[in-house]
mmCIF file of C-alpha atoms in Angstrom:
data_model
loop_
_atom_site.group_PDB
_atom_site.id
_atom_site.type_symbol
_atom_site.label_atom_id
_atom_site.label_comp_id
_atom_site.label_asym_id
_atom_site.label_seq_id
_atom_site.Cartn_x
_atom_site.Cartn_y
_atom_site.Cartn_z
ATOM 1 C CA UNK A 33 0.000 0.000 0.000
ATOM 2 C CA UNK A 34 1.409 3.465 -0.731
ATOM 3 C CA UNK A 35 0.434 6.463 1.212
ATOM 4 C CA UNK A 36 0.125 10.137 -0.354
ATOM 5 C CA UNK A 37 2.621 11.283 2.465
ATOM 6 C CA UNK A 38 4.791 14.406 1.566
ATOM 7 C CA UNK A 39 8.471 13.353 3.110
ATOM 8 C CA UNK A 40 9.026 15.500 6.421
ATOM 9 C CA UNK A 41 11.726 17.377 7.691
ATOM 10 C CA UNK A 42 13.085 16.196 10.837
ATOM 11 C CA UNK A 43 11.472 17.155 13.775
ATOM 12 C CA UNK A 44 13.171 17.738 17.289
ATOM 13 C CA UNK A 45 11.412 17.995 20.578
ATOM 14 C CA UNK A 46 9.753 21.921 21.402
ATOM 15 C CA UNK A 47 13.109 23.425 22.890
ATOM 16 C CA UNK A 48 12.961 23.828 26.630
ATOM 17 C CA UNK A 49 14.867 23.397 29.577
ATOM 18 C CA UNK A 50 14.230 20.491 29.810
ATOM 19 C CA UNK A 51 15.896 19.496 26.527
ATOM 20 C CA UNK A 52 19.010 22.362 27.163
ATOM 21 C CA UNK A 53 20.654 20.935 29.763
ATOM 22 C CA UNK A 54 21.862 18.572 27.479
ATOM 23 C CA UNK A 55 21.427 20.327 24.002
ATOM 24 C CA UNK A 56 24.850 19.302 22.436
ATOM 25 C CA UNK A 57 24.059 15.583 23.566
ATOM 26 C CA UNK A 58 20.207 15.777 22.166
ATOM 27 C CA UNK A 59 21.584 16.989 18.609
ATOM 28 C CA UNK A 60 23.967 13.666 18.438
ATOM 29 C CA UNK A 61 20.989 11.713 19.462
ATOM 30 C CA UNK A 62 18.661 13.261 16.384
ATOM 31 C CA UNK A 63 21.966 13.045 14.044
ATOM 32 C CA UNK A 64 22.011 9.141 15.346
ATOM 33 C CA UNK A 65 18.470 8.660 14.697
ATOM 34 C CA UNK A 66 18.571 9.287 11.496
ATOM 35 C CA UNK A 67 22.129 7.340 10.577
ATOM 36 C CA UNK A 68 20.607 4.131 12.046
ATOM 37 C CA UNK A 69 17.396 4.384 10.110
ATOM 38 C CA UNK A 70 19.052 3.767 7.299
ATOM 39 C CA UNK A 71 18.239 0.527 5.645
ATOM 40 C CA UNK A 72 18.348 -1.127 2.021
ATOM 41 C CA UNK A 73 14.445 -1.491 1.680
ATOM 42 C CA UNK A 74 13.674 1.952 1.303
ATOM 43 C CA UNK A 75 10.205 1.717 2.718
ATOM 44 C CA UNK A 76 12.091 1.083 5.991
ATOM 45 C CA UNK A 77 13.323 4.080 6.138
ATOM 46 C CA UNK A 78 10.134 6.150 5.142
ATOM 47 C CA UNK A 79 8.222 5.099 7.960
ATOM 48 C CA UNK A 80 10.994 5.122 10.394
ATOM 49 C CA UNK A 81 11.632 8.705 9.642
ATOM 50 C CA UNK A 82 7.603 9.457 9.108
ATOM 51 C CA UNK A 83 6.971 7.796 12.938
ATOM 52 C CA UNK A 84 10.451 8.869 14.515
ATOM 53 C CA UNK A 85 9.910 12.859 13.306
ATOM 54 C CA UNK A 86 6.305 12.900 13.862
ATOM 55 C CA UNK A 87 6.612 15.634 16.460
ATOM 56 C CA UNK A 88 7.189 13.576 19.936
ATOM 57 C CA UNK A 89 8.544 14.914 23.227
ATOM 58 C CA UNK A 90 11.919 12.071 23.548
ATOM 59 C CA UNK A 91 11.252 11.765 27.198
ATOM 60 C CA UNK A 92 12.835 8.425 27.210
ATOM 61 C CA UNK A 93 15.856 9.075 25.902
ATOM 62 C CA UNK A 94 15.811 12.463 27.496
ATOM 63 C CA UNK A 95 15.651 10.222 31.119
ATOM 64 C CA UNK A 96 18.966 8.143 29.672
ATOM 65 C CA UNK A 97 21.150 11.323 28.785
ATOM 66 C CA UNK A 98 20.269 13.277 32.538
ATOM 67 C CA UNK A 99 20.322 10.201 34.246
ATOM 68 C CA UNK A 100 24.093 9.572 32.843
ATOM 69 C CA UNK A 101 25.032 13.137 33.063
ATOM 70 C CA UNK A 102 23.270 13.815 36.660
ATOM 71 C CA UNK A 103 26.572 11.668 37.658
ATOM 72 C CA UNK A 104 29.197 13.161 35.950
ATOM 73 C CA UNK A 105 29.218 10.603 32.701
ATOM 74 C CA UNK A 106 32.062 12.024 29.992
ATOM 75 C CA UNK A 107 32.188 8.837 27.706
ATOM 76 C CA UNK A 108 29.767 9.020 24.712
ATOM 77 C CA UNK A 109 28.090 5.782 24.982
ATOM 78 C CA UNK A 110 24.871 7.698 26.149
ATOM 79 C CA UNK A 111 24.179 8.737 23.096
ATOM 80 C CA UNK A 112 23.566 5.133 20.877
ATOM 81 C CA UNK A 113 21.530 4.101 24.754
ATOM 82 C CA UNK A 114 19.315 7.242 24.395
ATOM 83 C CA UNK A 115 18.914 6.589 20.309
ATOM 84 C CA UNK A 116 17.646 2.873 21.217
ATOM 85 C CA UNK A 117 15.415 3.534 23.519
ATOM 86 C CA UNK A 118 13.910 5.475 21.335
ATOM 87 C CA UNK A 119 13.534 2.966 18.735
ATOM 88 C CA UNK A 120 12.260 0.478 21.074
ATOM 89 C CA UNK A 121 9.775 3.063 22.234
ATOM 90 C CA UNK A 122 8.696 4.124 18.322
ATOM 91 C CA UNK A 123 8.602 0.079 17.497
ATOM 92 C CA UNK A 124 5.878 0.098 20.485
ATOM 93 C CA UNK A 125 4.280 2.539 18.739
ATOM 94 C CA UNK A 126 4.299 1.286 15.487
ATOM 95 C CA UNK A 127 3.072 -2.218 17.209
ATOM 96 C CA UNK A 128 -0.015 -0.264 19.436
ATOM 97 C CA UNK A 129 -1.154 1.699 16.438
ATOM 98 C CA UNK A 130 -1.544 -1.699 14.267
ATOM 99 C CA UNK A 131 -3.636 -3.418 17.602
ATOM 100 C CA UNK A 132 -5.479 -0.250 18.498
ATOM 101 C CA UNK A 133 -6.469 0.245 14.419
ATOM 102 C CA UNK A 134 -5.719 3.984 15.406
ATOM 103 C CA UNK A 135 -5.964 6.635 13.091
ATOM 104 C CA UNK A 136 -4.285 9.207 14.266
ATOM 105 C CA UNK A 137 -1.306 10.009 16.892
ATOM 106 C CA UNK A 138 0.087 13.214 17.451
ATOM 107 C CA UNK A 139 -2.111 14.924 15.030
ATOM 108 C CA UNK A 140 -1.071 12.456 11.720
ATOM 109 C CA UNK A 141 -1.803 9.708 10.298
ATOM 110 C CA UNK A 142 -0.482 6.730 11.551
ATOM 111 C CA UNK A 143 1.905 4.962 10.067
ATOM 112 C CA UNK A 144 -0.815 1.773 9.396
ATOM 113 C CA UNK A 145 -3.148 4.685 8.380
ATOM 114 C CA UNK A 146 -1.110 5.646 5.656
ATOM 115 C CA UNK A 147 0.720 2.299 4.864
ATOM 116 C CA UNK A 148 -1.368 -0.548 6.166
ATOM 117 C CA UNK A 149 -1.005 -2.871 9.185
ATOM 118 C CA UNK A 150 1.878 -5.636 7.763
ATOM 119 C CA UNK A 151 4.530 -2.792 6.838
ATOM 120 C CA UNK A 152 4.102 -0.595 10.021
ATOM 121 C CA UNK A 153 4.167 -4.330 12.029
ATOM 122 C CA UNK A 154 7.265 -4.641 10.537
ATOM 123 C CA UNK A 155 9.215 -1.777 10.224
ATOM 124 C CA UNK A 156 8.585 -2.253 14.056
ATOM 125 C CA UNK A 157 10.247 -4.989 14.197
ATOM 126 C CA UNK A 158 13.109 -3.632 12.258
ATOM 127 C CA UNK A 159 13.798 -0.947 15.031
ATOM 128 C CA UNK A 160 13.357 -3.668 17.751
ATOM 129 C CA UNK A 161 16.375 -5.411 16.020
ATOM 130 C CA UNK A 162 18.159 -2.185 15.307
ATOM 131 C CA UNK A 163 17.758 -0.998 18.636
ATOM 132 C CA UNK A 164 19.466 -4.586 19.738
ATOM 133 C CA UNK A 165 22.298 -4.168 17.509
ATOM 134 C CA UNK A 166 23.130 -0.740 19.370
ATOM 135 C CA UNK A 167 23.096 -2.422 22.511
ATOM 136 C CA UNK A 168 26.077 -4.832 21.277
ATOM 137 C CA UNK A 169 27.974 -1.501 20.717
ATOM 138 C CA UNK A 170 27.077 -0.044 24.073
ATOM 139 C CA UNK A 171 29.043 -2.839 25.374
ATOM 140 C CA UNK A 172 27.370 -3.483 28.818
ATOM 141 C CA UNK A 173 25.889 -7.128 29.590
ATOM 142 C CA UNK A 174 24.226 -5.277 32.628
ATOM 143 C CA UNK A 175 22.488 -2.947 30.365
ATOM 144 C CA UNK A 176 21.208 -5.223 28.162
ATOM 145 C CA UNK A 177 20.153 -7.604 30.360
ATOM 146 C CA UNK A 178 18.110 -4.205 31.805
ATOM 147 C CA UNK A 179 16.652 -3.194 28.046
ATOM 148 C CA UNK A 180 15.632 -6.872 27.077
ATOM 149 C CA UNK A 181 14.261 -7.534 30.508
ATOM 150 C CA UNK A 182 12.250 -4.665 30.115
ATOM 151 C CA UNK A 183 10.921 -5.708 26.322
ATOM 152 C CA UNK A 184 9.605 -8.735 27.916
ATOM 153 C CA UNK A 185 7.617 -6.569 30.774
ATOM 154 C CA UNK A 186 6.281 -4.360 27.796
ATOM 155 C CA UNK A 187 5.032 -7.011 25.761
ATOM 156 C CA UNK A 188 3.645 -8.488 28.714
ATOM 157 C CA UNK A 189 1.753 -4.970 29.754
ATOM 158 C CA UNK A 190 0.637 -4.722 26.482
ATOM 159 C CA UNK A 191 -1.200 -8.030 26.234
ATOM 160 C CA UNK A 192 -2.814 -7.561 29.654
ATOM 161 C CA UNK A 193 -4.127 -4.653 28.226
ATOM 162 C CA UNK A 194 -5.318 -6.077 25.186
ATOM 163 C CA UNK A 195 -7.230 -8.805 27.325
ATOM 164 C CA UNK A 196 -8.693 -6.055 29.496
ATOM 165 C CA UNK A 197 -10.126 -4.485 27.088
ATOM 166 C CA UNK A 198 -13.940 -4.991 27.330
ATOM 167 C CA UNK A 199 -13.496 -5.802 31.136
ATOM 168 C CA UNK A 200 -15.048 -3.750 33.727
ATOM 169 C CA UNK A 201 -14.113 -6.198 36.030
ATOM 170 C CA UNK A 202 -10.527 -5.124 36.759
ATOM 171 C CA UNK A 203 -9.699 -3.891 40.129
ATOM 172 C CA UNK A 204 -7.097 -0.424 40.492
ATOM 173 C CA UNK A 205 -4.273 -2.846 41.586
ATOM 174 C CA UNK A 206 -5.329 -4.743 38.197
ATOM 175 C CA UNK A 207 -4.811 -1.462 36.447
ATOM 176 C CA UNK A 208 -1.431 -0.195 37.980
ATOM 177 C CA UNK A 209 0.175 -3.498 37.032
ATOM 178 C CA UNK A 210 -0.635 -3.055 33.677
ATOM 179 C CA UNK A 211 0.632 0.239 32.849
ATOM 180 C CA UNK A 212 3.797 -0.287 35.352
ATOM 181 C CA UNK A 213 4.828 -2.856 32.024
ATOM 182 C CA UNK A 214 3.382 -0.682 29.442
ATOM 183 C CA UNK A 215 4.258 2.442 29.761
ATOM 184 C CA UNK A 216 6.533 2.838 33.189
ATOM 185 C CA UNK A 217 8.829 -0.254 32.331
ATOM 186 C CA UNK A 218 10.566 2.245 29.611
ATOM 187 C CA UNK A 219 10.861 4.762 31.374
ATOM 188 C CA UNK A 220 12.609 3.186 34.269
ATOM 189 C CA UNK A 221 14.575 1.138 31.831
ATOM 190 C CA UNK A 222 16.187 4.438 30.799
ATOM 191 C CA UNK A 223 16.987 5.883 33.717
ATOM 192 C CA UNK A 224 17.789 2.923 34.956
ATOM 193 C CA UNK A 225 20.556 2.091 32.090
ATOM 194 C CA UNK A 226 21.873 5.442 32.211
ATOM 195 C CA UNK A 227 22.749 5.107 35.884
ATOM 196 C CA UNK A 228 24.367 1.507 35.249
ATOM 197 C CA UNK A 229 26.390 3.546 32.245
ATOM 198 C CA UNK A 230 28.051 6.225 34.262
ATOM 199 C CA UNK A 231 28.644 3.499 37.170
ATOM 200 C CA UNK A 232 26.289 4.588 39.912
ATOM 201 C CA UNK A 233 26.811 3.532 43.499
ATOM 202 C CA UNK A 234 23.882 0.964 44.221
ATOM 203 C CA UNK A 235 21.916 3.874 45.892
ATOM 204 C CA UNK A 236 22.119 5.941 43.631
ATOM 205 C CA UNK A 237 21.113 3.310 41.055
ATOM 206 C CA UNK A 238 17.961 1.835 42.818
ATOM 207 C CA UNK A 239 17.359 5.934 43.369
ATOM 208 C CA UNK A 240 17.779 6.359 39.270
ATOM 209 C CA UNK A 241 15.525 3.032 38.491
ATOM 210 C CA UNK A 242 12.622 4.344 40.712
ATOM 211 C CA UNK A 243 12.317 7.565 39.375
ATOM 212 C CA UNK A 244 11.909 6.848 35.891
ATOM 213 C CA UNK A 245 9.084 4.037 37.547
ATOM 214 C CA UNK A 246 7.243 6.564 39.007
ATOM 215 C CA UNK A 247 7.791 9.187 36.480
ATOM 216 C CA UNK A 248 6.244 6.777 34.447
ATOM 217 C CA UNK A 249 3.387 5.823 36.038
ATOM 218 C CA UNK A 250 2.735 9.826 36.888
ATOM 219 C CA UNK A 251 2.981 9.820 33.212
ATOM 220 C CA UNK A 252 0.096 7.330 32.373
ATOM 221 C CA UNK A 253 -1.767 8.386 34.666
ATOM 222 C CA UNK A 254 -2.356 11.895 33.612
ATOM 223 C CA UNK A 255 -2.800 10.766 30.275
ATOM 224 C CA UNK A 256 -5.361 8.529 31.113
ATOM 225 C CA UNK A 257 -6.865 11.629 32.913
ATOM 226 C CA UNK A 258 -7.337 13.904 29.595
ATOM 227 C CA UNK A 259 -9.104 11.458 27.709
ATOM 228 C CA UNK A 260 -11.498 12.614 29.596
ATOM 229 C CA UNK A 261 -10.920 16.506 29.800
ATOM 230 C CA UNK A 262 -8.228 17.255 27.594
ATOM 231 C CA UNK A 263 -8.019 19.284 24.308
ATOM 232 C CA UNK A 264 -8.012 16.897 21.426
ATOM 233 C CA UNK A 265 -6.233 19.509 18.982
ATOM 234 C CA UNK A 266 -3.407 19.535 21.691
ATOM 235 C CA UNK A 267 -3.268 15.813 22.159
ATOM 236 C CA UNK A 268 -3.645 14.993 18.877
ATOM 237 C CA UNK A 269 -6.300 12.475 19.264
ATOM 238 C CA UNK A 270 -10.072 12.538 20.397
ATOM 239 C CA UNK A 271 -11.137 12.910 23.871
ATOM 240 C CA UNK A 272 -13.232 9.632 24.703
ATOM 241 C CA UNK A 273 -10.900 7.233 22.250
ATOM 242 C CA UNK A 274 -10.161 4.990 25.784
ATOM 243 C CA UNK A 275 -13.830 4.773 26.160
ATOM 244 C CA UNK A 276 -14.748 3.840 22.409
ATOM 245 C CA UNK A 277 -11.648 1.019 22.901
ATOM 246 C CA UNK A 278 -13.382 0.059 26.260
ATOM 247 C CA UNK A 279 -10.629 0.405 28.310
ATOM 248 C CA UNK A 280 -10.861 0.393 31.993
ATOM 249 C CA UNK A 281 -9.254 3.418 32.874
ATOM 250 C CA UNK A 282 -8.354 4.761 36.248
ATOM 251 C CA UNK A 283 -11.198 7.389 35.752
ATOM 252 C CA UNK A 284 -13.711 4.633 34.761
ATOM 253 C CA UNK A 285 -12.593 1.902 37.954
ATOM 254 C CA UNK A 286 -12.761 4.899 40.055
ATOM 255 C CA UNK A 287 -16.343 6.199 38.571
ATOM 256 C CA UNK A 288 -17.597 2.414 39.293
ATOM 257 C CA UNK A 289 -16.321 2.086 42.720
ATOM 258 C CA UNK A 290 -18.002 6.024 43.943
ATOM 259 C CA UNK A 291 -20.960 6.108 41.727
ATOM 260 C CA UNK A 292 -24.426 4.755 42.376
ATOM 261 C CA UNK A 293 -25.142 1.128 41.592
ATOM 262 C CA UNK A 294 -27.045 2.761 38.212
ATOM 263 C CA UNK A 295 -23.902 4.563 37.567
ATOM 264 C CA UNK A 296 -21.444 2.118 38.144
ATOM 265 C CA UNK A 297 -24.383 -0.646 36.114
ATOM 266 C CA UNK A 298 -23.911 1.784 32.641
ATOM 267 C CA UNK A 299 -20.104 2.617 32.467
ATOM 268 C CA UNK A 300 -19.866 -1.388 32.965
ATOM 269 C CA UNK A 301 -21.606 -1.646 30.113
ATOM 270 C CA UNK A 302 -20.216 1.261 28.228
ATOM 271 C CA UNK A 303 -16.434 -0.475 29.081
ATOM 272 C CA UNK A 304 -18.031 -4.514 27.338
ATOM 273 C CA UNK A 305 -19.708 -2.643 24.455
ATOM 274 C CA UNK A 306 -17.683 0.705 23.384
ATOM 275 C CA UNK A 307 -18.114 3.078 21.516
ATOM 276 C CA UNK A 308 -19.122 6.950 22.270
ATOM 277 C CA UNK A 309 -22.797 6.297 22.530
ATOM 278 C CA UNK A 310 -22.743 7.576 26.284
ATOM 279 C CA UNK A 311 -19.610 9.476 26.542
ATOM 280 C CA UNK A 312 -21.409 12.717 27.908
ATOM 281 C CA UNK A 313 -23.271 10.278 30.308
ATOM 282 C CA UNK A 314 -20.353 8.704 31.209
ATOM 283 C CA UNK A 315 -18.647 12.237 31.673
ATOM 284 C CA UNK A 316 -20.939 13.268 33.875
ATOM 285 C CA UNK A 317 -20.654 10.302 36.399
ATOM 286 C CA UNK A 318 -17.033 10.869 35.876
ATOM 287 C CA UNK A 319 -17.119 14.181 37.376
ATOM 288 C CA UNK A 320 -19.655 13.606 39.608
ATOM 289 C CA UNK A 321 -17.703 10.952 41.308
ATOM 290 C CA UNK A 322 -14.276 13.105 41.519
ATOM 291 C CA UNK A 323 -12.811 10.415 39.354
ATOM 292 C CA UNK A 324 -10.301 13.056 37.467
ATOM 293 C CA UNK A 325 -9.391 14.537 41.047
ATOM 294 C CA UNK A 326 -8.673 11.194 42.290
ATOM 295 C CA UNK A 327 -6.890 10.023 39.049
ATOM 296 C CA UNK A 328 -4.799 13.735 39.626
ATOM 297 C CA UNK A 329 -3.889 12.178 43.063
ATOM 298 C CA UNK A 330 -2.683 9.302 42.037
ATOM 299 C CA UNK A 331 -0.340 11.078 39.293
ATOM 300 C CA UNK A 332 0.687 13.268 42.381
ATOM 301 C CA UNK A 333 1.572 10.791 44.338
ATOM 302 C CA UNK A 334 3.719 9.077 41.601
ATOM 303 C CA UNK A 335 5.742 11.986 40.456
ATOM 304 C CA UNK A 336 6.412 13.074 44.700
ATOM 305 C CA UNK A 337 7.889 9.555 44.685
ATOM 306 C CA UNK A 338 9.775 10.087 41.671
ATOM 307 C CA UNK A 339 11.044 13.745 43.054
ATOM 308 C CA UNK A 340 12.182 12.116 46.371
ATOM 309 C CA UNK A 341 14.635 9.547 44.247
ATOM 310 C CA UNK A 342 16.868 12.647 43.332
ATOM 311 C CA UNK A 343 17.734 13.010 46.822
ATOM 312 C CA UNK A 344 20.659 10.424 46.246
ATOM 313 C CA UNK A 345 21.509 12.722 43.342
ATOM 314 C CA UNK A 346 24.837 15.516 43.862
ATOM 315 C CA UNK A 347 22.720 19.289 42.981
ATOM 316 C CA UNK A 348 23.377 19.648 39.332
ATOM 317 C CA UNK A 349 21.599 21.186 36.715
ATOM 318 C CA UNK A 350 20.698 17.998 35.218
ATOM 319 C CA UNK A 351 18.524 16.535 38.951
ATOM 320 C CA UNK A 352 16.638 19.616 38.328
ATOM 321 C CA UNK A 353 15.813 19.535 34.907
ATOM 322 C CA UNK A 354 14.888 15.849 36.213
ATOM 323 C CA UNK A 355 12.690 17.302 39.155
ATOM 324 C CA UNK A 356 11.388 19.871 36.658
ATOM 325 C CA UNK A 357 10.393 16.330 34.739
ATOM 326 C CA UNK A 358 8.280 15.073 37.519
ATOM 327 C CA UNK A 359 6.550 18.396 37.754
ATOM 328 C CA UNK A 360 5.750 18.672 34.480
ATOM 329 C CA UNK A 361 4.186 14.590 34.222
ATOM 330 C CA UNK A 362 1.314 16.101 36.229
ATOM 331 C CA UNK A 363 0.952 19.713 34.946
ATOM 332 C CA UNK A 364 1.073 19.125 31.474
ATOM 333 C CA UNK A 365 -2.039 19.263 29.244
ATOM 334 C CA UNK A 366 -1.548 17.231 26.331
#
């Protein structure tokens, strides 16, 4: 299949300070991206580069480059880790959007949109192997034992998800466990490998693996949160598209547990049916049960812990750009 696509320019992350801290470091990374997309089959590289420029923030292998640099790292090794972790986290992607049949991320097409569901499967699959072949040249057993430890927790997250799906049955404990392995396991995989890189002391290692945990999990949560209230233009998908999946979001398990037996009766069957049908009724018990403000907690709570992992950190500029991070997991609106 061949998609009317008009070849992009690459994309880097909205500058902020995030992202300056380590500027010089985040330009190799981009320049790396695109050297290690390049393949013989040239649709491999179209919808790497279409997927990889498409706009994203790089907080993953943002968390690999301060987490090295946060303890005075001066090798260059840190940048092929923070390039792979990318390409792990775009072959998710790729792999999600094929599963989900989404149409849109980030305000495009997806790559199965525009290509179909077999190439965008396996141009995934391509970057999971090219992000394995970069581990080889990072030269650390302990770090890849940490990166394909962590592909197995992912895959894992993402199938209990996909058997959730229709279940209103799932309990919040249910829920955390599943996006600890589909969305936190990355994140704490690439903190966690950047501390191993620049030789941590075990504190400051467990300290490093933690935060990126429950950055991640603050993460989720809050996007879980604006499918509900956020601004579709700014997220570049609809608000309800967890709903029409019937996925048993922290909002909905939280809506069921607070609301009337009536209330709790419909989202159940909103969750086995899907759809948008009842969105606004299902907003309304939503609100009505303070499911966003408890959902908000929750995120809260996650990026506190997160924030209280940099105490093992030396002051730099880098443990504040990561406590600016954990801030922003919560505050953010899209």
């Amino acid at each position: 299949m061949t998609a009317n696509v008009s070849s992009a320019q690459p994309v880097s992350p909205k500058p902020s300070p995030l992202h300056a801290v380590v500027a010089d470091d985040f330009a190799a990374v981009n320049r790396t991206i695109v050297e290690q997309l390049n393949s013989k089959v040239p649709l491999v590289e179209t919808i790497g580069q279409y997927i990889t420029e498409s706009g994203g923030k790089r907080l993953r292998p943002l968390l690999a480059l301060l987490a090295a640099r946060s303890l005075d790292y001066t090798g260059d090794k840190h940048i092929p880790l923070a390039t792979l972790i990318e390409f792990m986290h775009t072959s998710t992607l790729l792999h999600d959007d094929v599963v989900d049949e989404s149409h849109m991320r980030r305000g495009k097409k997806t790559a199965n949109d525009a290509w179909g569901n077999a190439p965008s499967v396996l141009v995934g699959d391509f970057l999971y192997a090219r992000s394995f072949q970069m581990m080889v040249d990072v030269g650390s057993m302990r770090i890849m034992a940490i990166l394909s430890g962590a592909t197995c927790i992912i895959a894992e997250g993402e199938v209990l998800q996909l058997t959730n799906i229709g279940n209103p049955s799932i309990s919040e404990e249910d829920y955390f466990e599943t996006i600890l392995g589909k969305t936190a396991m990355l994140f704490e995989a690439a903190s966690h490998s950047g501390a191993v890189l620049a030789e941590a002391t075990p504190e400051q290692e467990r300290a490093l693996q933690y935060y990126g945990r429950y950055l991640g999990l603050a993460f989720q949560l809050i996007d879980d949160l604006l499918d509900y209230q956020g601004d579709a233009n700014a997220m570049g998908k609809n608000v309800g598209d967890d709903l029409a999946e019937g996925k048993p979001t922290l909002p909905l398990i939280h809506a069921m547990e607070q609301g009337t037996p009536e209330q709790a009766k419909l989202i159940r069957q909103v969750i086995r049916d899907g759809g948008l049908e009842q969105l606004d009724a299902v907003l309304e018990i939503i609100h009505a049960t303070g499911a966003l403000d408890y959902t908000r907690q929750r995120a809260e709570e996650m990026a506190d812990k997160a924030l209280q992992q940099l105490d093992a950190l030396p002051p730099s500029a880098y443990r504040d750009s990561m406590a600016q991070l954990a801030r922003l997991a919560v505050d953010r609106q899209a």
